PDB file of C-alpha atoms in Angstrom:
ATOM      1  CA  UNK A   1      95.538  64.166  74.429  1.00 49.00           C
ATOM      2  CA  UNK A   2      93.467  67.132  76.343  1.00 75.00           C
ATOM      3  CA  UNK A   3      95.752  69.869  75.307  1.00 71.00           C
ATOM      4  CA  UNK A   4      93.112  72.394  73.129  1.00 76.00           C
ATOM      5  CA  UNK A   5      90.416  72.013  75.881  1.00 80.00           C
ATOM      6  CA  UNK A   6      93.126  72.503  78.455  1.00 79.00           C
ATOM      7  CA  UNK A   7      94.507  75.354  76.917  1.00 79.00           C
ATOM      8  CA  UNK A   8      90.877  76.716  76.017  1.00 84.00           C
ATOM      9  CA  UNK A   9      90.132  76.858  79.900  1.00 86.00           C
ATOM     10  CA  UNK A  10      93.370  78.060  81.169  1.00 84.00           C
ATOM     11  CA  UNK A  11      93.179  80.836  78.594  1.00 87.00           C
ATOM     12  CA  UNK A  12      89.287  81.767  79.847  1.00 90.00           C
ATOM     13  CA  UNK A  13      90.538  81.826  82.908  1.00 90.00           C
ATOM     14  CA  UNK A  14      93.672  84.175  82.442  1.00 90.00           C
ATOM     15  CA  UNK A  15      91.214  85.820  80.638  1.00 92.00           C
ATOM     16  CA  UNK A  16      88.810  86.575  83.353  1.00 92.00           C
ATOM     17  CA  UNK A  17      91.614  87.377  85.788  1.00 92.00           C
ATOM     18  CA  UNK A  18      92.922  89.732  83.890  1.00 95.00           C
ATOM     19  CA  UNK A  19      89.697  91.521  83.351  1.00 94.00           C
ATOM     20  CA  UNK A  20      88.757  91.019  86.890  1.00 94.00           C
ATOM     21  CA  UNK A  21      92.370  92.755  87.589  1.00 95.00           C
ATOM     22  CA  UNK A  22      91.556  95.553  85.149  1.00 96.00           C
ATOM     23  CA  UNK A  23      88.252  96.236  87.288  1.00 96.00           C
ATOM     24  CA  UNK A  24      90.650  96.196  90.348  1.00 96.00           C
ATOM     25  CA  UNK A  25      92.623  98.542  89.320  1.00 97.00           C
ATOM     26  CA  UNK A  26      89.695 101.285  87.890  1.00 97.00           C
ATOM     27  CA  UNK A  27      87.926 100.759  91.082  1.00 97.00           C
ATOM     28  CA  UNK A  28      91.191 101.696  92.868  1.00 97.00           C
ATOM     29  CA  UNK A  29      91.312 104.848  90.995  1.00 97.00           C
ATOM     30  CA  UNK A  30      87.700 105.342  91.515  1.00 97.00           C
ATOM     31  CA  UNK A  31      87.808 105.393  95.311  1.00 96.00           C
ATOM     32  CA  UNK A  32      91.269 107.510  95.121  1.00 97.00           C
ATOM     33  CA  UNK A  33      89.054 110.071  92.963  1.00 96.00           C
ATOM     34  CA  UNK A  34      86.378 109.862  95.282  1.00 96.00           C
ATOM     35  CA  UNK A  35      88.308 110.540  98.615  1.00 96.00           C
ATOM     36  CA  UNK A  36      90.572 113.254  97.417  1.00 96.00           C
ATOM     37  CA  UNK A  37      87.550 114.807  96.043  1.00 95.00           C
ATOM     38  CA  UNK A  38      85.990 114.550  99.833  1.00 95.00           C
ATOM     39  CA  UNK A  39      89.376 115.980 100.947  1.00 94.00           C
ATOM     40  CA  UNK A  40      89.231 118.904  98.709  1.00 94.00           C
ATOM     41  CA  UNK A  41      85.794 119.867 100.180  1.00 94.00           C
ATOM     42  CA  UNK A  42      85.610 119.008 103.575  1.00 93.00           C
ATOM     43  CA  UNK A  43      89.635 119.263 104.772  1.00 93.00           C
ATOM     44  CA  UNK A  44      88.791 119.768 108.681  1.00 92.00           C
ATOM     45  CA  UNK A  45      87.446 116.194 108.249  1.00 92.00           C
ATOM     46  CA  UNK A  46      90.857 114.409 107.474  1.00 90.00           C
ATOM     47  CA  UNK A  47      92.921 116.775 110.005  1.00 89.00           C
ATOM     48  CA  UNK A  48      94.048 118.777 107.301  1.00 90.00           C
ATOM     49  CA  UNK A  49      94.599 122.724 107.681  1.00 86.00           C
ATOM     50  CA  UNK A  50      95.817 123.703 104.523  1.00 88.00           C
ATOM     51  CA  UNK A  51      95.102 121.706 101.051  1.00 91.00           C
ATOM     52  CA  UNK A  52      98.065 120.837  98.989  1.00 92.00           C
ATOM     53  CA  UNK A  53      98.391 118.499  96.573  1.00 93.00           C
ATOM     54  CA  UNK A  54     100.831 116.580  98.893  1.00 93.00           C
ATOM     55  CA  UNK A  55      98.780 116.563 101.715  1.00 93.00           C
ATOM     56  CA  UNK A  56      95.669 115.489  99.720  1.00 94.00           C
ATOM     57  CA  UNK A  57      97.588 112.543  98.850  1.00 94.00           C
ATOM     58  CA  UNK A  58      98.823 111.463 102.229  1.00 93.00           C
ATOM     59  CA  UNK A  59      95.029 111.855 103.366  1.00 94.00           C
ATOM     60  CA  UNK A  60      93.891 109.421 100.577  1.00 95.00           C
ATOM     61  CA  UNK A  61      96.595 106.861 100.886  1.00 95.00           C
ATOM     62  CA  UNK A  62      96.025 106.433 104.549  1.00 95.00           C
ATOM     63  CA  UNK A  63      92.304 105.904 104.310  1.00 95.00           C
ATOM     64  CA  UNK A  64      90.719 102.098 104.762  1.00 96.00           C
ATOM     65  CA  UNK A  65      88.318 102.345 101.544  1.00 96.00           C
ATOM     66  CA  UNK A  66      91.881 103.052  99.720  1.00 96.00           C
ATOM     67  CA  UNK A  67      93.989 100.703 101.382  1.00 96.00           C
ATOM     68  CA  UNK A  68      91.090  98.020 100.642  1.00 96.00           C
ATOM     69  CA  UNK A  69      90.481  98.629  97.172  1.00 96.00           C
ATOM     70  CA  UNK A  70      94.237  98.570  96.517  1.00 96.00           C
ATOM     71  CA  UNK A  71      94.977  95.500  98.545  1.00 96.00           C
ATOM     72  CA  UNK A  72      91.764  94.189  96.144  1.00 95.00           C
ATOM     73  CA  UNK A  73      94.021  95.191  92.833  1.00 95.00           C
ATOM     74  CA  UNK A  74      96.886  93.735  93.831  1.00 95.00           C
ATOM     75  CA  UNK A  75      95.651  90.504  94.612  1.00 94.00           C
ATOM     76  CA  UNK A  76      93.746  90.256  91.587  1.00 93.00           C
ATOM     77  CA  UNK A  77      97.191  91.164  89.260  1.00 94.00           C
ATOM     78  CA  UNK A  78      98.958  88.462  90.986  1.00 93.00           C
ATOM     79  CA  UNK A  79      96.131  85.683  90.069  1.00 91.00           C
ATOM     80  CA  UNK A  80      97.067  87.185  86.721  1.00 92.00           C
ATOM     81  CA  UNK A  81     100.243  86.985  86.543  1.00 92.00           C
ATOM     82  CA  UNK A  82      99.849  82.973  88.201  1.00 90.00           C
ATOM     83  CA  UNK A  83      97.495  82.299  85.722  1.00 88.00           C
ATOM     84  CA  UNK A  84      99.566  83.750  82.834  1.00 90.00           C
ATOM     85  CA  UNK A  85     102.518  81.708  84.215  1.00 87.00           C
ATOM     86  CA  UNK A  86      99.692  78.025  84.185  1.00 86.00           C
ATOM     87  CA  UNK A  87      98.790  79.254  80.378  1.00 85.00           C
ATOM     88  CA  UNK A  88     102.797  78.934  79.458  1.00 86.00           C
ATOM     89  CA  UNK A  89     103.378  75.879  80.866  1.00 83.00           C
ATOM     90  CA  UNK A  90      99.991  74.933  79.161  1.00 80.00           C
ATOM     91  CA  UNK A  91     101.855  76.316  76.074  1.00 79.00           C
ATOM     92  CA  UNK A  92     105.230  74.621  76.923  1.00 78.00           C
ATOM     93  CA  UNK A  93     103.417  71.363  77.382  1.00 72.00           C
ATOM     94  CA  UNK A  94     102.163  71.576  73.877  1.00 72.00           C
ATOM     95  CA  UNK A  95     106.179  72.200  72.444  1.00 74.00           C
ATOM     96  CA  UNK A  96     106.711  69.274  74.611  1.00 72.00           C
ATOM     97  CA  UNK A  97     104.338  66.839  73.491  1.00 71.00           C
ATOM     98  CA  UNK A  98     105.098  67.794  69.694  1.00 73.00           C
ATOM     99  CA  UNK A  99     108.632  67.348  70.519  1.00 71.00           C
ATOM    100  CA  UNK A 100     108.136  63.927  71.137  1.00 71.00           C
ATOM    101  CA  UNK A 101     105.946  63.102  68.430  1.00 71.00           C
ATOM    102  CA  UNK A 102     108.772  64.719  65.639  1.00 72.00           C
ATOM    103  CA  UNK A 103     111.208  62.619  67.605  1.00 68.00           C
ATOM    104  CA  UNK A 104     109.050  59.874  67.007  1.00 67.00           C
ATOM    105  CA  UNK A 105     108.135  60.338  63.433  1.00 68.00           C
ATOM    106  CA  UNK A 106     112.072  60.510  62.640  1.00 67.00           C
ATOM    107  CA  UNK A 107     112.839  56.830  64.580  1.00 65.00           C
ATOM    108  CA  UNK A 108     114.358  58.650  67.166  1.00 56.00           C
ATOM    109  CA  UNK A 109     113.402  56.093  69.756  1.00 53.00           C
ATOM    110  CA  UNK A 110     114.183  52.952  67.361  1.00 56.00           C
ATOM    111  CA  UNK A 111     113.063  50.419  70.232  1.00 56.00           C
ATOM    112  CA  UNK A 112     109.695  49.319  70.768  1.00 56.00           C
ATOM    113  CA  UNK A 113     106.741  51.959  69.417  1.00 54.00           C
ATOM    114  CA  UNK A 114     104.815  51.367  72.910  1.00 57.00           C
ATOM    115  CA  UNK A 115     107.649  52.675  74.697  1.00 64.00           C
ATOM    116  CA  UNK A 116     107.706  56.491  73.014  1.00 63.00           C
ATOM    117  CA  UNK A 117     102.800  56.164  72.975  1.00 68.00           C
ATOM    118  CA  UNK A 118     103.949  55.126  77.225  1.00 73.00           C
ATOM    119  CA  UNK A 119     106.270  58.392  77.358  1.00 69.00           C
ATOM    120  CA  UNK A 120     103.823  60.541  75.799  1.00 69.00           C
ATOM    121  CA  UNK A 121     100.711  59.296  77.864  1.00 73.00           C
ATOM    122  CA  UNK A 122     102.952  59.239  81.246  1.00 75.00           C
ATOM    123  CA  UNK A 123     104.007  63.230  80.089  1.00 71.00           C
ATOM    124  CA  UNK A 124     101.175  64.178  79.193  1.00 71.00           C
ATOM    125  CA  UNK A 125      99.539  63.236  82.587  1.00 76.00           C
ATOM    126  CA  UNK A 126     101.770  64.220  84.594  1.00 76.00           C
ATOM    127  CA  UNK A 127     101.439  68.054  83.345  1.00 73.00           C
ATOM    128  CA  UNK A 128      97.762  67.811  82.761  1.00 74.00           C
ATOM    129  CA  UNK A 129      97.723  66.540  86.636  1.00 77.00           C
ATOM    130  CA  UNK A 130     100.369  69.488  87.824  1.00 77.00           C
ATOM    131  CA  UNK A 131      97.964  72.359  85.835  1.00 75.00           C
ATOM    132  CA  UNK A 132      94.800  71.065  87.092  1.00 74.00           C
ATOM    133  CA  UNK A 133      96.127  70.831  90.600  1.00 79.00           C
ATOM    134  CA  UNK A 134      97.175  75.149  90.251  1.00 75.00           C
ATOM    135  CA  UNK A 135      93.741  75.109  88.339  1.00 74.00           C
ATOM    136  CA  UNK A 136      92.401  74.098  91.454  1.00 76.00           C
ATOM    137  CA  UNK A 137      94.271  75.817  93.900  1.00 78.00           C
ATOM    138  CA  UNK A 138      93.614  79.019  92.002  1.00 77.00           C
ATOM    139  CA  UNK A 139      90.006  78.019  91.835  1.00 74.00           C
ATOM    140  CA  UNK A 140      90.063  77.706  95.614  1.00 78.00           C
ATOM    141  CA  UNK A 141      92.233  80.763  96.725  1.00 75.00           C
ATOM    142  CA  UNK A 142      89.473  82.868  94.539  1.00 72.00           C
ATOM    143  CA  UNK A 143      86.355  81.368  96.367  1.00 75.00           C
ATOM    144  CA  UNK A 144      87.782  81.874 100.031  1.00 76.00           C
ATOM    145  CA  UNK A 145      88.437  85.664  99.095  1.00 71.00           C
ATOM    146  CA  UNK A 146      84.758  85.941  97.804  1.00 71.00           C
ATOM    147  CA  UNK A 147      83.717  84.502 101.254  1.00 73.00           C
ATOM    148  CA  UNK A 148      86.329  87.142 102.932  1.00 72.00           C
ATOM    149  CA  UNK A 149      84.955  90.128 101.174  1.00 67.00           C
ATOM    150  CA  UNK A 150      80.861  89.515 102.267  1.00 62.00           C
TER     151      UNK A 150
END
């Protein structure tokens, strides 16, 4: 059984998406920074005619470098939060698999000992199949939105 490598790769990878969403979410705060600071001193620029907080925020919030960058954060929480969700079931298919083996040990299945070694190898590829497939999936969604963004 594959499970510590499995779970060693789903965890680097909820790993990285989780840093790449904390970098997300700074640079989203950067670029909010940066525009209401541009607001501030040049307000004739974004239509304004008097500078209030409230209107310095509208003027941010509608701008594309904004939008972008928080469009950018949000997409990289939600690979996150997917990959979060893969590393459970990584962790649920390790409860299952020792499950079976306790069941085992006690002569729960008191028929043939190739039946329960057949039930574990047909479980245990069938989940490792089903994570690599959102593995890959994942894998994929991320390259086509590093072709989008150059």
């Amino acid at each position: 059984v594959h499970q510590p490598v499995l779970y060693e790769q789903v965890g680097a990878l909820y790993s990285e998406a989780k840093a790449a969403a904390k970098i997300a979410k700074e640079h989203t705060e950067y670029e909010k920074a940066r525009i209401k600071a541009d607001v501030r001193k040049n307000p004739t620029n974004y239509g304004l005619g008097k500078v209030t907080e409230d209107s310095v925020e509208e003027a941010v919030i509608v701008q594309d470098a904004y939008q972008t960058a928080l469009r950018d954060s949000i997409e990289s929480q939600k690979v996150a939060d997917t990959l979060g969700v893969l590393l459970e079931a990584v962790s649920q298919r390790k409860s299952s698999l020792k499950d079976l083996v306790s069941l085992y040990v006690y002569n729960y299945y008191s028929g043939n000992v190739g039946d329960i070694n057949q039930e574990i190898k047909r479980l245990s590829k069938m989940m490792e199949q089903e994570l690599l497939e959102k593995g890959n999936q994942l894998a994929s969604r991320r390259q086509d939105e590093d072709v989008d963004r150059n």
